[in-house]
């Protein structure tokens, strides 16, 4: 059996084939996968917030926590492990709207959609194509990326499983 590496909140993990990457309980968070199939390298970040403004030292200590720091940090990590930047592709999942309060400012609570938008914007800014995504809704997700199939399996609470 191939080893599955757990990616915790605000963490980043890089693996080589035939290992896999798993992150549990994505609500408003984003599971970002960058991979280079030819180099057989993949990395995953569990992004919690869209940007690091005001985070100070935390952004340096845990770059995987923020979309604006996770994307460049994960690019650097997968390339350090042998990936070639021009061959990198991305897949993302998560970004649910988990909470709704009557009368509350919706933009403030829409962390999930802000996480997804900022992650996509950062990928575009860094020239990394987004090959698949499963974002939005109001259900939690668990994701697993396989370096055997190069597919991201997305399990949505109460909705079943899909491969992207």
GROMACS .gro file of N, CA and C in nm:
model
  492
    1UNK      N    1   0.084  -0.119   0.000
    1UNK     CA    2   0.000   0.000   0.000
    1UNK      C    3   0.088   0.125   0.000
    2UNK      N    4   0.054   0.221  -0.085
    2UNK     CA    5   0.131   0.344  -0.095
    2UNK      C    6   0.099   0.435   0.023
    3UNK      N    7   0.198   0.514   0.060
    3UNK     CA    8   0.183   0.600   0.177
    3UNK      C    9   0.099   0.723   0.144
    4UNK      N   10   0.002   0.751   0.230
    4UNK     CA   11  -0.080   0.872   0.219
    4UNK      C   12  -0.031   0.972   0.322
    5UNK      N   13   0.005   1.090   0.279
    5UNK     CA   14   0.055   1.195   0.367
    5UNK      C   15  -0.058   1.291   0.401
    6UNK      N   16  -0.082   1.311   0.530
    6UNK     CA   17  -0.187   1.402   0.576
    6UNK      C   18  -0.135   1.545   0.572
    7UNK      N   19  -0.215   1.635   0.518
    7UNK     CA   20  -0.182   1.777   0.512
    7UNK      C   21  -0.276   1.849   0.608
    8UNK      N   22  -0.221   1.897   0.719
    8UNK     CA   23  -0.301   1.965   0.820
    8UNK      C   24  -0.332   2.108   0.781
    9UNK      N   25  -0.418   2.172   0.860
    9UNK     CA   26  -0.454   2.312   0.835
    9UNK      C   27  -0.330   2.399   0.835
   10UNK      N   28  -0.320   2.484   0.733
   10UNK     CA   29  -0.209   2.579   0.716
   10UNK      C   30  -0.077   2.511   0.680
   11UNK      N   31  -0.080   2.382   0.650
   11UNK     CA   32   0.042   2.309   0.616
   11UNK      C   33   0.057   2.293   0.466
   12UNK      N   34   0.179   2.254   0.427
   12UNK     CA   35   0.210   2.217   0.289
   12UNK      C   36   0.295   2.091   0.295
   13UNK      N   37   0.268   1.997   0.204
   13UNK     CA   38   0.345   1.872   0.197
   13UNK      C   39   0.372   1.844   0.050
   14UNK      N   40   0.495   1.799   0.019
   14UNK     CA   41   0.533   1.761  -0.117
   14UNK      C   42   0.574   1.614  -0.116
   15UNK      N   43   0.528   1.539  -0.216
   15UNK     CA   44   0.558   1.396  -0.226
   15UNK      C   45   0.600   1.360  -0.368
   16UNK      N   46   0.656   1.240  -0.380
   16UNK     CA   47   0.689   1.182  -0.510
   16UNK      C   48   0.603   1.058  -0.530
   17UNK      N   49   0.580   1.024  -0.657
   17UNK     CA   50   0.503   0.903  -0.689
   17UNK      C   51   0.572   0.782  -0.628
   18UNK      N   52   0.497   0.687  -0.575
   18UNK     CA   53   0.353   0.665  -0.583
   18UNK      C   54   0.275   0.710  -0.460
   19UNK      N   55   0.326   0.806  -0.384
   19UNK     CA   56   0.259   0.849  -0.262
   19UNK      C   57   0.139   0.939  -0.293
   20UNK      N   58   0.053   0.958  -0.192
   20UNK     CA   59  -0.065   1.043  -0.211
   20UNK      C   60  -0.072   1.148  -0.100
   21UNK      N   61  -0.158   1.246  -0.122
   21UNK     CA   62  -0.177   1.357  -0.030
   21UNK      C   63  -0.324   1.364   0.009
   22UNK      N   64  -0.351   1.383   0.138
   22UNK     CA   65  -0.489   1.387   0.188
   22UNK      C   66  -0.505   1.506   0.282
   23UNK      N   67  -0.616   1.577   0.267
   23UNK     CA   68  -0.653   1.676   0.368
   23UNK      C   69  -0.800   1.659   0.400
   24UNK      N   70  -0.831   1.668   0.528
   24UNK     CA   71  -0.965   1.641   0.579
   24UNK      C   72  -1.037   1.770   0.615
   25UNK      N   73  -1.168   1.766   0.605
   25UNK     CA   74  -1.251   1.872   0.661
   25UNK      C   75  -1.233   2.009   0.599
   26UNK      N   76  -1.222   2.017   0.467
   26UNK     CA   77  -1.218   2.148   0.402
   26UNK      C   78  -1.359   2.207   0.407
   27UNK      N   79  -1.372   2.319   0.474
   27UNK     CA   80  -1.497   2.393   0.472
   27UNK      C   81  -1.474   2.513   0.384
   28UNK      N   82  -1.448   2.627   0.446
   28UNK     CA   83  -1.414   2.747   0.369
   28UNK      C   84  -1.269   2.742   0.320
   29UNK      N   85  -1.190   2.651   0.374
   29UNK     CA   86  -1.050   2.636   0.332
   29UNK      C   87  -1.041   2.581   0.190
   30UNK      N   88  -0.923   2.598   0.131
   30UNK     CA   89  -0.895   2.547  -0.003
   30UNK      C   90  -0.785   2.442   0.006
   31UNK      N   91  -0.807   2.330  -0.060
   31UNK     CA   92  -0.701   2.232  -0.082
   31UNK      C   93  -0.642   2.260  -0.219
   32UNK      N   94  -0.518   2.305  -0.222
   32UNK     CA   95  -0.448   2.337  -0.347
   32UNK      C   96  -0.347   2.228  -0.377
   33UNK      N   97  -0.353   2.174  -0.498
   33UNK     CA   98  -0.254   2.075  -0.543
   33UNK      C   99  -0.180   2.132  -0.662
   34UNK      N  100  -0.047   2.127  -0.656
   34UNK     CA  101   0.038   2.157  -0.771
   34UNK      C  102   0.111   2.029  -0.806
   35UNK      N  103   0.119   1.997  -0.936
   35UNK     CA  104   0.184   1.873  -0.974
   35UNK      C  105   0.254   1.884  -1.108
   36UNK      N  106   0.361   1.804  -1.121
   36UNK     CA  107   0.436   1.787  -1.245
   36UNK      C  108   0.439   1.638  -1.270
   37UNK      N  109   0.355   1.594  -1.361
   37UNK     CA  110   0.340   1.451  -1.389
   37UNK      C  111   0.470   1.390  -1.441
   38UNK      N  112   0.544   1.462  -1.525
   38UNK     CA  113   0.668   1.410  -1.582
   38UNK      C  114   0.774   1.388  -1.474
   39UNK      N  115   0.781   1.478  -1.377
   39UNK     CA  116   0.878   1.465  -1.268
   39UNK      C  117   0.826   1.376  -1.156
   40UNK      N  118   0.698   1.339  -1.163
   40UNK     CA  119   0.633   1.255  -1.061
   40UNK      C  120   0.638   1.319  -0.922
   41UNK      N  121   0.609   1.449  -0.919
   41UNK     CA  122   0.612   1.527  -0.796
   41UNK      C  123   0.479   1.601  -0.781
   42UNK      N  124   0.428   1.604  -0.658
   42UNK     CA  125   0.305   1.679  -0.629
   42UNK      C  126   0.314   1.739  -0.489
   43UNK      N  127   0.247   1.851  -0.471
   43UNK     CA  128   0.241   1.914  -0.341
   43UNK      C  129   0.101   1.962  -0.313
   44UNK      N  130   0.066   1.966  -0.185
   44UNK     CA  131  -0.066   2.015  -0.144
   44UNK      C  132  -0.051   2.115  -0.031
   45UNK      N  133  -0.132   2.221  -0.037
   45UNK     CA  134  -0.143   2.318   0.071
   45UNK      C  135  -0.287   2.323   0.118
   46UNK      N  136  -0.306   2.338   0.249
   46UNK     CA  137  -0.439   2.354   0.310
   46UNK      C  138  -0.451   2.502   0.347
   47UNK      N  139  -0.510   2.580   0.257
   47UNK     CA  140  -0.518   2.726   0.270
   47UNK      C  141  -0.640   2.764   0.353
   48UNK      N  142  -0.617   2.847   0.455
   48UNK     CA  143  -0.725   2.887   0.546
   48UNK      C  144  -0.783   3.025   0.517
   49UNK      N  145  -0.699   3.117   0.469
   49UNK     CA  146  -0.741   3.256   0.450
   49UNK      C  147  -0.689   3.311   0.318
   50UNK      N  148  -0.758   3.411   0.262
   50UNK     CA  149  -0.720   3.460   0.130
   50UNK      C  150  -0.588   3.538   0.125
   51UNK      N  151  -0.560   3.619   0.226
   51UNK     CA  152  -0.435   3.696   0.217
   51UNK      C  153  -0.373   3.716   0.354
   52UNK      N  154  -0.245   3.750   0.349
   52UNK     CA  155  -0.164   3.757   0.470
   52UNK      C  156  -0.149   3.899   0.524
   53UNK      N  157  -0.221   3.995   0.468
   53UNK     CA  158  -0.210   4.133   0.518
   53UNK      C  159  -0.236   4.135   0.668
   54UNK      N  160  -0.146   4.195   0.739
   54UNK     CA  161  -0.161   4.206   0.883
   54UNK      C  162  -0.117   4.083   0.961
   55UNK      N  163  -0.073   3.979   0.891
   55UNK     CA  164  -0.033   3.855   0.959
   55UNK      C  165   0.109   3.860   1.011
   56UNK      N  166   0.191   3.949   0.958
   56UNK     CA  167   0.328   3.964   1.004
   56UNK      C  168   0.407   3.835   0.996
   57UNK      N  169   0.469   3.798   1.108
   57UNK     CA  170   0.557   3.682   1.115
   57UNK      C  171   0.485   3.551   1.084
   58UNK      N  172   0.355   3.543   1.114
   58UNK     CA  173   0.279   3.419   1.088
   58UNK      C  174   0.283   3.381   0.940
   59UNK      N  175   0.282   3.481   0.852
   59UNK     CA  176   0.286   3.454   0.708
   59UNK      C  177   0.418   3.389   0.669
   60UNK      N  178   0.525   3.423   0.738
   60UNK     CA  179   0.656   3.363   0.710
   60UNK      C  180   0.666   3.224   0.772
   61UNK      N  181   0.611   3.209   0.892
   61UNK     CA  182   0.618   3.081   0.962
   61UNK      C  183   0.527   2.975   0.901
   62UNK      N  184   0.410   3.015   0.854
   62UNK     CA  185   0.311   2.923   0.798
   62UNK      C  186   0.260   2.976   0.664
   63UNK      N  187   0.343   2.975   0.559
   63UNK     CA  188   0.297   3.030   0.431
   63UNK      C  189   0.178   2.955   0.373
   64UNK      N  190   0.157   2.830   0.411
   64UNK     CA  191   0.044   2.753   0.361
   64UNK      C  192  -0.091   2.802   0.411
   65UNK      N  193  -0.091   2.888   0.511
   65UNK     CA  194  -0.216   2.936   0.570
   65UNK      C  195  -0.291   3.035   0.480
   66UNK      N  196  -0.218   3.109   0.398
   66UNK     CA  197  -0.275   3.218   0.320
   66UNK      C  198  -0.258   3.191   0.170
   67UNK      N  199  -0.361   3.221   0.091
   67UNK     CA  200  -0.352   3.199  -0.054
   67UNK      C  201  -0.237   3.276  -0.117
   68UNK      N  202  -0.217   3.401  -0.074
   68UNK     CA  203  -0.114   3.483  -0.138
   68UNK      C  204   0.028   3.438  -0.106
   69UNK      N  205   0.046   3.363   0.001
   69UNK     CA  206   0.179   3.311   0.033
   69UNK      C  207   0.192   3.163   0.000
   70UNK      N  208   0.081   3.089   0.004
   70UNK     CA  209   0.085   2.944  -0.022
   70UNK      C  210   0.122   2.914  -0.166
   71UNK      N  211   0.066   2.988  -0.261
   71UNK     CA  212   0.092   2.957  -0.402
   71UNK      C  213   0.241   2.970  -0.434
   72UNK      N  214   0.307   3.084  -0.408
   72UNK     CA  215   0.450   3.091  -0.440
   72UNK      C  216   0.535   2.995  -0.357
   73UNK      N  217   0.498   2.974  -0.231
   73UNK     CA  218   0.576   2.883  -0.146
   73UNK      C  219   0.565   2.739  -0.196
   74UNK      N  220   0.445   2.697  -0.237
   74UNK     CA  221   0.428   2.560  -0.287
   74UNK      C  222   0.497   2.543  -0.422
   75UNK      N  223   0.493   2.645  -0.507
   75UNK     CA  224   0.568   2.640  -0.634
   75UNK      C  225   0.716   2.615  -0.604
   76UNK      N  226   0.772   2.692  -0.512
   76UNK     CA  227   0.914   2.678  -0.477
   76UNK      C  228   0.944   2.538  -0.423
   77UNK      N  229   0.856   2.486  -0.337
   77UNK     CA  230   0.878   2.353  -0.276
   77UNK      C  231   0.874   2.241  -0.379
   78UNK      N  232   0.774   2.240  -0.467
   78UNK     CA  233   0.766   2.131  -0.565
   78UNK      C  234   0.882   2.140  -0.663
   79UNK      N  235   0.924   2.261  -0.698
   79UNK     CA  236   1.039   2.276  -0.788
   79UNK      C  237   1.168   2.232  -0.719
   80UNK      N  238   1.179   2.259  -0.590
   80UNK     CA  239   1.296   2.214  -0.514
   80UNK      C  240   1.305   2.062  -0.513
   81UNK      N  241   1.189   1.994  -0.521
   81UNK     CA  242   1.185   1.847  -0.521
   81UNK      C  243   1.192   1.788  -0.661
   82UNK      N  244   1.213   1.873  -0.764
   82UNK     CA  245   1.235   1.820  -0.898
   82UNK      C  246   1.133   1.858  -1.003
   83UNK      N  247   1.023   1.922  -0.965
   83UNK     CA  248   0.924   1.965  -1.064
   83UNK      C  249   0.982   2.079  -1.148
   84UNK      N  250   0.932   2.090  -1.270
   84UNK     CA  251   0.971   2.198  -1.360
   84UNK      C  252   0.854   2.296  -1.366
   85UNK      N  253   0.881   2.420  -1.333
   85UNK     CA  254   0.775   2.521  -1.321
   85UNK      C  255   0.685   2.527  -1.445
   86UNK      N  256   0.743   2.520  -1.564
   86UNK     CA  257   0.663   2.533  -1.687
   86UNK      C  258   0.568   2.415  -1.709
   87UNK      N  259   0.592   2.305  -1.636
   87UNK     CA  260   0.504   2.188  -1.650
   87UNK      C  261   0.400   2.179  -1.538
   88UNK      N  262   0.405   2.268  -1.442
   88UNK     CA  263   0.314   2.261  -1.328
   88UNK      C  264   0.170   2.285  -1.370
   89UNK      N  265   0.081   2.209  -1.307
   89UNK     CA  266  -0.064   2.228  -1.320
   89UNK      C  267  -0.121   2.230  -1.179
   90UNK      N  268  -0.241   2.286  -1.168
   90UNK     CA  269  -0.305   2.298  -1.037
   90UNK      C  270  -0.446   2.241  -1.038
   91UNK      N  271  -0.487   2.194  -0.921
   91UNK     CA  272  -0.626   2.155  -0.895
   91UNK      C  273  -0.660   2.211  -0.758
   92UNK      N  274  -0.786   2.256  -0.742
   92UNK     CA  275  -0.829   2.307  -0.612
   92UNK      C  276  -0.967   2.253  -0.576
   93UNK      N  277  -0.992   2.247  -0.446
   93UNK     CA  278  -1.124   2.208  -0.396
   93UNK      C  279  -1.145   2.278  -0.262
   94UNK      N  280  -1.271   2.298  -0.228
   94UNK     CA  281  -1.307   2.362  -0.101
   94UNK      C  282  -1.379   2.493  -0.126
   95UNK      N  283  -1.355   2.589  -0.038
   95UNK     CA  284  -1.414   2.721  -0.054
   95UNK      C  285  -1.564   2.727  -0.032
   96UNK      N  286  -1.614   2.645   0.059
   96UNK     CA  287  -1.758   2.644   0.088
   96UNK      C  288  -1.798   2.765   0.172
   97UNK      N  289  -1.925   2.800   0.165
   97UNK     CA  290  -1.984   2.902   0.252
   97UNK      C  291  -2.043   2.827   0.370
   98UNK      N  292  -1.969   2.817   0.477
   98UNK     CA  293  -2.008   2.731   0.589
   98UNK      C  294  -2.101   2.799   0.689
   99UNK      N  295  -2.099   2.932   0.693
   99UNK     CA  296  -2.178   3.002   0.794
   99UNK      C  297  -2.262   3.111   0.730
  100UNK      N  298  -2.381   3.130   0.781
  100UNK     CA  299  -2.468   3.239   0.737
  100UNK      C  300  -2.538   3.295   0.860
  101UNK      N  301  -2.520   3.423   0.883
  101UNK     CA  302  -2.587   3.489   0.994
  101UNK      C  303  -2.683   3.592   0.939
  102UNK      N  304  -2.810   3.586   0.977
  102UNK     CA  305  -2.908   3.684   0.928
  102UNK      C  306  -2.862   3.827   0.960
  103UNK      N  307  -2.865   3.912   0.858
  103UNK     CA  308  -2.828   4.052   0.877
  103UNK      C  309  -2.679   4.078   0.879
  104UNK      N  310  -2.597   3.973   0.869
  104UNK     CA  311  -2.452   3.992   0.872
  104UNK      C  312  -2.402   4.036   0.736
  105UNK      N  313  -2.290   4.104   0.738
  105UNK     CA  314  -2.227   4.149   0.614
  105UNK      C  315  -2.177   4.025   0.539
  106UNK      N  316  -2.232   3.997   0.422
  106UNK     CA  317  -2.202   3.872   0.352
  106UNK      C  318  -2.058   3.864   0.304
  107UNK      N  319  -1.997   3.975   0.261
  107UNK     CA  320  -1.859   3.970   0.215
  107UNK      C  321  -1.765   3.925   0.326
  108UNK      N  322  -1.792   3.972   0.447
  108UNK     CA  323  -1.707   3.936   0.560
  108UNK      C  324  -1.713   3.787   0.587
  109UNK      N  325  -1.832   3.728   0.576
  109UNK     CA  326  -1.848   3.586   0.605
  109UNK      C  327  -1.814   3.496   0.486
  110UNK      N  328  -1.800   3.552   0.368
  110UNK     CA  329  -1.775   3.472   0.247
  110UNK      C  330  -1.627   3.437   0.233
  111UNK      N  331  -1.570   3.382   0.338
  111UNK     CA  332  -1.428   3.347   0.337
  111UNK      C  333  -1.401   3.241   0.231
  112UNK      N  334  -1.491   3.145   0.216
  112UNK     CA  335  -1.470   3.038   0.118
  112UNK      C  336  -1.455   3.089  -0.023
  113UNK      N  337  -1.547   3.174  -0.067
  113UNK     CA  338  -1.538   3.226  -0.204
  113UNK      C  339  -1.418   3.318  -0.219
  114UNK      N  340  -1.385   3.394  -0.115
  114UNK     CA  341  -1.265   3.479  -0.121
  114UNK      C  342  -1.139   3.393  -0.128
  115UNK      N  343  -1.136   3.282  -0.055
  115UNK     CA  344  -1.021   3.191  -0.063
  115UNK      C  345  -1.006   3.136  -0.205
  116UNK      N  346  -1.116   3.092  -0.264
  116UNK     CA  347  -1.111   3.036  -0.400
  116UNK      C  348  -1.066   3.140  -0.501
  117UNK      N  349  -1.124   3.260  -0.494
  117UNK     CA  350  -1.089   3.366  -0.589
  117UNK      C  351  -0.942   3.406  -0.577
  118UNK      N  352  -0.893   3.421  -0.455
  118UNK     CA  353  -0.754   3.463  -0.436
  118UNK      C  354  -0.658   3.352  -0.479
  119UNK      N  355  -0.692   3.227  -0.452
  119UNK     CA  356  -0.606   3.116  -0.496
  119UNK      C  357  -0.599   3.113  -0.648
  120UNK      N  358  -0.714   3.127  -0.714
  120UNK     CA  359  -0.716   3.128  -0.861
  120UNK      C  360  -0.638   3.247  -0.916
  121UNK      N  361  -0.653   3.364  -0.853
  121UNK     CA  362  -0.580   3.483  -0.898
  121UNK      C  363  -0.429   3.465  -0.883
  122UNK      N  364  -0.387   3.405  -0.772
  122UNK     CA  365  -0.244   3.383  -0.750
  122UNK      C  366  -0.188   3.281  -0.849
  123UNK      N  367  -0.264   3.177  -0.879
  123UNK     CA  368  -0.220   3.081  -0.980
  123UNK      C  369  -0.202   3.150  -1.114
  124UNK      N  370  -0.299   3.232  -1.151
  124UNK     CA  371  -0.290   3.304  -1.278
  124UNK      C  372  -0.170   3.399  -1.278
  125UNK      N  373  -0.151   3.470  -1.169
  125UNK     CA  374  -0.038   3.563  -1.157
  125UNK      C  375   0.095   3.492  -1.174
  126UNK      N  376   0.102   3.367  -1.128
  126UNK     CA  377   0.226   3.290  -1.137
  126UNK      C  378   0.232   3.201  -1.261
  127UNK      N  379   0.132   3.212  -1.348
  127UNK     CA  380   0.134   3.139  -1.474
  127UNK      C  381   0.111   2.989  -1.462
  128UNK      N  382   0.040   2.947  -1.356
  128UNK     CA  383   0.012   2.805  -1.335
  128UNK      C  384  -0.132   2.778  -1.380
  129UNK      N  385  -0.152   2.691  -1.480
  129UNK     CA  386  -0.288   2.662  -1.526
  129UNK      C  387  -0.367   2.581  -1.423
  130UNK      N  388  -0.493   2.620  -1.405
  130UNK     CA  389  -0.585   2.547  -1.317
  130UNK      C  390  -0.655   2.444  -1.403
  131UNK      N  391  -0.621   2.317  -1.383
  131UNK     CA  392  -0.677   2.211  -1.469
  131UNK      C  393  -0.811   2.158  -1.420
  132UNK      N  394  -0.843   2.178  -1.291
  132UNK     CA  395  -0.972   2.131  -1.238
  132UNK      C  396  -1.000   2.199  -1.104
  133UNK      N  397  -1.130   2.220  -1.078
  133UNK     CA  398  -1.167   2.276  -0.947
  133UNK      C  399  -1.305   2.226  -0.907
  134UNK      N  400  -1.325   2.220  -0.776
  134UNK     CA  401  -1.454   2.186  -0.716
  134UNK      C  402  -1.468   2.275  -0.594
  135UNK      N  403  -1.528   2.392  -0.614
  135UNK     CA  404  -1.537   2.491  -0.506
  135UNK      C  405  -1.680   2.539  -0.488
  136UNK      N  406  -1.702   2.604  -0.374
  136UNK     CA  407  -1.832   2.663  -0.346
  136UNK      C  408  -1.925   2.569  -0.273
  137UNK      N  409  -2.052   2.603  -0.274
  137UNK     CA  410  -2.151   2.524  -0.202
  137UNK      C  411  -2.147   2.553  -0.053
  138UNK      N  412  -2.210   2.466   0.024
  138UNK     CA  413  -2.213   2.485   0.169
  138UNK      C  414  -2.185   2.356   0.245
  139UNK      N  415  -2.113   2.265   0.182
  139UNK     CA  416  -2.079   2.136   0.244
  139UNK      C  417  -1.927   2.122   0.256
  140UNK      N  418  -1.886   2.051   0.360
  140UNK     CA  419  -1.745   2.023   0.379
  140UNK      C  420  -1.694   1.917   0.281
  141UNK      N  421  -1.564   1.916   0.259
  141UNK     CA  422  -1.502   1.822   0.167
  141UNK      C  423  -1.378   1.760   0.230
  142UNK      N  424  -1.348   1.639   0.187
  142UNK     CA  425  -1.220   1.574   0.213
  142UNK      C  426  -1.162   1.543   0.076
  143UNK      N  427  -1.032   1.569   0.058
  143UNK     CA  428  -0.971   1.546  -0.073
  143UNK      C  429  -0.847   1.458  -0.061
  144UNK      N  430  -0.825   1.379  -0.166
  144UNK     CA  431  -0.704   1.297  -0.175
  144UNK      C  432  -0.651   1.305  -0.318
  145UNK      N  433  -0.522   1.338  -0.329
  145UNK     CA  434  -0.457   1.346  -0.460
  145UNK      C  435  -0.364   1.226  -0.476
  146UNK      N  436  -0.383   1.154  -0.586
  146UNK     CA  437  -0.303   1.035  -0.614
  146UNK      C  438  -0.197   1.066  -0.719
  147UNK      N  439  -0.071   1.030  -0.689
  147UNK     CA  440   0.035   1.046  -0.789
  147UNK      C  441   0.044   0.923  -0.879
  148UNK      N  442  -0.050   0.830  -0.863
  148UNK     CA  443  -0.061   0.718  -0.957
  148UNK      C  444  -0.154   0.756  -1.072
  149UNK      N  445  -0.265   0.821  -1.038
  149UNK     CA  446  -0.366   0.857  -1.139
  149UNK      C  447  -0.365   1.005  -1.173
  150UNK      N  448  -0.301   1.087  -1.089
  150UNK     CA  449  -0.297   1.233  -1.103
  150UNK      C  450  -0.436   1.293  -1.093
  151UNK      N  451  -0.524   1.224  -1.021
  151UNK     CA  452  -0.661   1.270  -0.999
  151UNK      C  453  -0.678   1.316  -0.854
  152UNK      N  454  -0.764   1.414  -0.836
  152UNK     CA  455  -0.802   1.462  -0.704
  152UNK      C  456  -0.940   1.406  -0.674
  153UNK      N  457  -0.948   1.318  -0.574
  153UNK     CA  458  -1.076   1.262  -0.532
  153UNK      C  459  -1.136   1.355  -0.428
  154UNK      N  460  -1.257   1.401  -0.455
  154UNK     CA  461  -1.326   1.496  -0.368
  154UNK      C  462  -1.448   1.427  -0.310
  155UNK      N  463  -1.450   1.415  -0.177
  155UNK     CA  464  -1.566   1.358  -0.107
  155UNK      C  465  -1.641   1.474  -0.043
  156UNK      N  466  -1.764   1.497  -0.088
  156UNK     CA  467  -1.845   1.606  -0.036
  156UNK      C  468  -1.948   1.548   0.060
  157UNK      N  469  -1.951   1.602   0.180
  157UNK     CA  470  -2.042   1.554   0.283
  157UNK      C  471  -2.185   1.553   0.231
  158UNK      N  472  -2.247   1.436   0.230
  158UNK     CA  473  -2.385   1.422   0.187
  158UNK      C  474  -2.409   1.426   0.037
  159UNK      N  475  -2.303   1.435  -0.043
  159UNK     CA  476  -2.320   1.444  -0.188
  159UNK      C  477  -2.242   1.337  -0.265
  160UNK      N  478  -2.158   1.262  -0.198
  160UNK     CA  479  -2.084   1.158  -0.268
  160UNK      C  480  -1.942   1.199  -0.305
  161UNK      N  481  -1.885   1.123  -0.399
  161UNK     CA  482  -1.745   1.137  -0.437
  161UNK      C  483  -1.733   1.167  -0.586
  162UNK      N  484  -1.637   1.253  -0.619
  162UNK     CA  485  -1.607   1.284  -0.759
  162UNK      C  486  -1.456   1.286  -0.777
  163UNK      N  487  -1.412   1.256  -0.898
  163UNK     CA  488  -1.270   1.269  -0.932
  163UNK      C  489  -1.255   1.382  -1.031
  164UNK      N  490  -1.161   1.470  -1.001
  164UNK     CA  491  -1.134   1.581  -1.092
  164UNK      C  492  -0.986   1.583  -1.128
   0.00000   0.00000   0.00000
